[in-house]
XYZ file of C-alpha atoms in Angstrom:
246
model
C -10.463 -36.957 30.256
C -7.056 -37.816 31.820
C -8.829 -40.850 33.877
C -9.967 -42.051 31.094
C -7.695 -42.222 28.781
C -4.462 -42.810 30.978
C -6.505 -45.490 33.347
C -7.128 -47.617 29.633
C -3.547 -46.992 28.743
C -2.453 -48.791 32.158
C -5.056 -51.784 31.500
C -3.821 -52.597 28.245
C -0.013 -51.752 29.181
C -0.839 -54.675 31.715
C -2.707 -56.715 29.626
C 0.135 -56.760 26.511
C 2.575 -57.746 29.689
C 0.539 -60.392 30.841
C 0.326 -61.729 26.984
C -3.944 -62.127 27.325
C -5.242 -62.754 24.048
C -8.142 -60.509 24.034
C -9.310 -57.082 24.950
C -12.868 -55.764 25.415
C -12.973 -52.085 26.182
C -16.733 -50.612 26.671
C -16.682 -47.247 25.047
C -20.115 -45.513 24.456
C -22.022 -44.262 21.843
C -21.237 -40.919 22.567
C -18.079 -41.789 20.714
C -20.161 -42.345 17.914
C -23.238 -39.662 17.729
C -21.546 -36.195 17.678
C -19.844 -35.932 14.284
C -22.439 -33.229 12.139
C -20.620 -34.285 8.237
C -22.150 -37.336 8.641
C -24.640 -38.273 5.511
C -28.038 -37.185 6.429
C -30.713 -40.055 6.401
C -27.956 -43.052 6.715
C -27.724 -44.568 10.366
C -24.250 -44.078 11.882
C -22.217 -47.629 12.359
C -18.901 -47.914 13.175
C -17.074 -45.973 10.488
C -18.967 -42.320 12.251
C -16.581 -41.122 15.266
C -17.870 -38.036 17.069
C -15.966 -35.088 15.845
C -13.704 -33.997 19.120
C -13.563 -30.474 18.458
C -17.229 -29.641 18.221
C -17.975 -32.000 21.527
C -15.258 -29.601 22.920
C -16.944 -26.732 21.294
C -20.209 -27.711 22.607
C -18.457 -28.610 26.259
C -19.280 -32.850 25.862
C -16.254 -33.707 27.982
C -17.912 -37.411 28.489
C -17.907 -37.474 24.755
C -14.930 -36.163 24.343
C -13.065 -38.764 26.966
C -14.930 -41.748 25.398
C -14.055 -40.605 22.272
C -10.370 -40.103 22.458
C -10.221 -42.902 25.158
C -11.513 -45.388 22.479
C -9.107 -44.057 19.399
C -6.679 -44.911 21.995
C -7.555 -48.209 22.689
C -7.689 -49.261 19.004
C -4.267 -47.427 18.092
C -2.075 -49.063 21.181
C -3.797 -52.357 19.832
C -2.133 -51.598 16.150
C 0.837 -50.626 17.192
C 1.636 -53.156 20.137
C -0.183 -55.793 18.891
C -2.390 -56.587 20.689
C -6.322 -57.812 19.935
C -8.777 -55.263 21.629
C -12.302 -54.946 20.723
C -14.367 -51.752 21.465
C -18.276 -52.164 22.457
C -20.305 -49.082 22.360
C -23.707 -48.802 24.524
C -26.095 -46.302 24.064
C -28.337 -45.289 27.092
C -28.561 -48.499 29.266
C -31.516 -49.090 31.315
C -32.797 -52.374 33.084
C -32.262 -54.080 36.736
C -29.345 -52.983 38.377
C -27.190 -55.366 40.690
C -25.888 -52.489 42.710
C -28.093 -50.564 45.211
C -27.156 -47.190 43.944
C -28.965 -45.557 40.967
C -26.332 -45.014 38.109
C -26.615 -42.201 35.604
C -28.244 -44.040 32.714
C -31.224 -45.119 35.187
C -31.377 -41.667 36.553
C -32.636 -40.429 33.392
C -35.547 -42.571 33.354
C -35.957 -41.806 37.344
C -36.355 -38.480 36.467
C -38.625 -38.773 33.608
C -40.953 -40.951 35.604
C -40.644 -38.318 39.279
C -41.174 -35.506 36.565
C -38.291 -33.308 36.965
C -38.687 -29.693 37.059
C -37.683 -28.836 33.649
C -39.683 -29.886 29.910
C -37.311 -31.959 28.018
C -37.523 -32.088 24.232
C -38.915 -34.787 22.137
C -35.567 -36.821 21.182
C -34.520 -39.946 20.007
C -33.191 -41.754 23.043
C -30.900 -44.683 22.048
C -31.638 -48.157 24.530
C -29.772 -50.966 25.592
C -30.818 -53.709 28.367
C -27.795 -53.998 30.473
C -28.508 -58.003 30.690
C -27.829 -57.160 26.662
C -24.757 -55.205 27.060
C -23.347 -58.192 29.057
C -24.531 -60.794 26.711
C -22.835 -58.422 23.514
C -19.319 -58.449 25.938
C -18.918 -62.016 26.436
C -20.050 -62.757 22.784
C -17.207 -60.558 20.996
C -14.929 -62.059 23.980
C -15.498 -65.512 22.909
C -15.800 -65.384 18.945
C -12.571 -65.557 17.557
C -13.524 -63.625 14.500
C -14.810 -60.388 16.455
C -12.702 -57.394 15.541
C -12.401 -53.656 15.655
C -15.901 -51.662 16.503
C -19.222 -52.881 17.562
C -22.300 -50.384 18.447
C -24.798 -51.861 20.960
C -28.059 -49.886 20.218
C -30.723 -51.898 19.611
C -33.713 -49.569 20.218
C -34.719 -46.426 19.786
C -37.644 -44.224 20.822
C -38.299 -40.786 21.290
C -39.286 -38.787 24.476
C -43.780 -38.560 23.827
C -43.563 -42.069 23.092
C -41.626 -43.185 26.087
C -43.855 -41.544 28.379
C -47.029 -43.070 26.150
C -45.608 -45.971 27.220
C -44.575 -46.138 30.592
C -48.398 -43.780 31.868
C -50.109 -47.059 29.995
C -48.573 -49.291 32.844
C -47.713 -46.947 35.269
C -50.390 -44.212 35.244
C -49.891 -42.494 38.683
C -46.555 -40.825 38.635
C -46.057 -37.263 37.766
C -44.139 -37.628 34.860
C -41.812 -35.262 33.372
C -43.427 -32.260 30.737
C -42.497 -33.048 27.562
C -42.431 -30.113 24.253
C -45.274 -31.387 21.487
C -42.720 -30.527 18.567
C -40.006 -32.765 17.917
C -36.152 -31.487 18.041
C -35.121 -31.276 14.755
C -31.950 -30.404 15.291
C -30.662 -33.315 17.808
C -27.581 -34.653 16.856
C -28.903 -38.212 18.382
C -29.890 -39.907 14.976
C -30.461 -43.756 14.160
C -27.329 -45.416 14.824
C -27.156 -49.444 13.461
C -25.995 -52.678 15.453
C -26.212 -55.170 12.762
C -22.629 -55.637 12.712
C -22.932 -56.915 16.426
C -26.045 -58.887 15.701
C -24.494 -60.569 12.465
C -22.530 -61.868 15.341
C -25.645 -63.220 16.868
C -26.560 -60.774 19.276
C -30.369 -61.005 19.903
C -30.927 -58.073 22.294
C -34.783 -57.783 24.294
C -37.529 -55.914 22.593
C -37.489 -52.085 24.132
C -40.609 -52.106 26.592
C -39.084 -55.021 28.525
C -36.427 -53.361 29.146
C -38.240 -49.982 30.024
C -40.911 -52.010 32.201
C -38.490 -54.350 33.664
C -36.192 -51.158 34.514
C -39.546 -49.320 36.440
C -40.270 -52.580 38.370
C -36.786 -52.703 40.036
C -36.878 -49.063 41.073
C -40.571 -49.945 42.763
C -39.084 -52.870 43.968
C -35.990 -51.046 45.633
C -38.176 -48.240 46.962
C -36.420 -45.847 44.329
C -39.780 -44.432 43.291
C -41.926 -44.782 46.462
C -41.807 -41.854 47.877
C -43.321 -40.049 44.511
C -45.841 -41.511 43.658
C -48.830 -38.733 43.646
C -46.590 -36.389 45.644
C -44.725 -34.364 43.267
C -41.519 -34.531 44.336
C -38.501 -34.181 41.584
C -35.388 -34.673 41.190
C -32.392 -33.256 39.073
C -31.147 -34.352 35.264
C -27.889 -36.063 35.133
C -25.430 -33.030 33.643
C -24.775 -36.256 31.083
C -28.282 -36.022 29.880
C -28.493 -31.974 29.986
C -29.038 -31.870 25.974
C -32.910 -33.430 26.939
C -33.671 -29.837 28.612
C -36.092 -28.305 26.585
C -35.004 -24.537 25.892
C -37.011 -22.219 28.108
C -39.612 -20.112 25.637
């Protein structure tokens, strides 16, 4: 948590120094998703902060860093100042510029191999990352823009994604997925209109999902399991999608 908090500090220390207008600071949804007093049935927007002490509770230390590292971020901008804007992605999937897999993509990597472990029939959350960079440099440049803005366009939930990607993609392995849905997931439907009333028009999801799958083909990411069985291991981000062992 230290990093993260204490590594934003420095960038805005800098950034009030240097007298730049505007601050964009990419936080996460997992600043948003974790708070459990939240009004059943009403998607979380920007008002809904995870509650720190159950992510502590529940050891979510990424949650708990994004979380406090954001609060930060919009306090030193009150007190000093200075304008910062916060954009919070959910799980972001889609090409990649950089040869190595990140985290986000290894979720899907893993789904697709078919990791060793069920995972539970949740709500993912998903963002193109061509649509993350679009929702950054819109907020950058509109002078209005202020406070909070949740980038989640999509949302699907674990049977479905794998309906749709064994459509396409038929002869992978595949993770296992549990028939009954998790009831008790604390991933609910979150709302982005307040970044689209800005003009955001993020992809539809299976673009992004089927766009996402070509690159890893293309890059040799999923090559050598296809029809071998080989898997692979869960991000510890993502360990909530285990399905509990009956």
């Amino acid at each position: 948590m230290e990093p993260a908090v204490k590594g934003t500090l420095n960038i805005l220390d800098v950034c009030s120094s240097m007298k730049v207008q505007k601050v964009v600071v990419v936080s996460s949804t997992s600043a948003v998703h974790f708070n459990p007093n939240w009004p059943q049935g009403r998607p979380k927007d920007e008002s809904c902060w995870s509650d720190k002490k159950v992510c502590m509770e529940n050891e979510l230390w990424y949650c708990v860093a994004k979380t406090v590292a954001e609060e930060t971020a919009l306090e030193y901008a009150e007190k000093n100042g200075l304008n910062v804007v916060t954009v919070c992605p959910c799980i972001v999937f889609g090409p990649q510029l950089q040869p190595v897999v990140n985290t986000s993509s290894e979720l899907l990597v893993y789904v697709i191999k078919g990791g060793p472990n069920a995972m539970n029939d949740r709500l993912w959350h998903i963002v193109d990352v061509r649509d993350v960079a679009d929702a950054l440099l819109l907020v950058y440049e509109k002078p209005e823009s202020s406070g909070r803005y949740i980038s989640a366009p999509n949302y699907i939930n674990t049977k479905a994604i794998l309906e749709l990607l064994k459509k396409t993609y038929p002869n992978y392995n595949y993770v296992k997925c549990k028939d009954n849905a998790d009831q008790n997931s604390p991933i609910t439907p979150i709302s982005s209109e307040k970044l689209k009333s800005q003009g955001w028009k993020p992809r539809a999801l299976e673009e992004t999902l089927l766009d996402s799958v070509e690159y890893y083909r293309k890059t040799g990411i999923l090559q050598d399991v296809e029809g071998e069985g080989q898997a692979c291991r869960l991000p510890d981000l993502f360990q909530f999608f285990h399905a509990t062992e009956e």
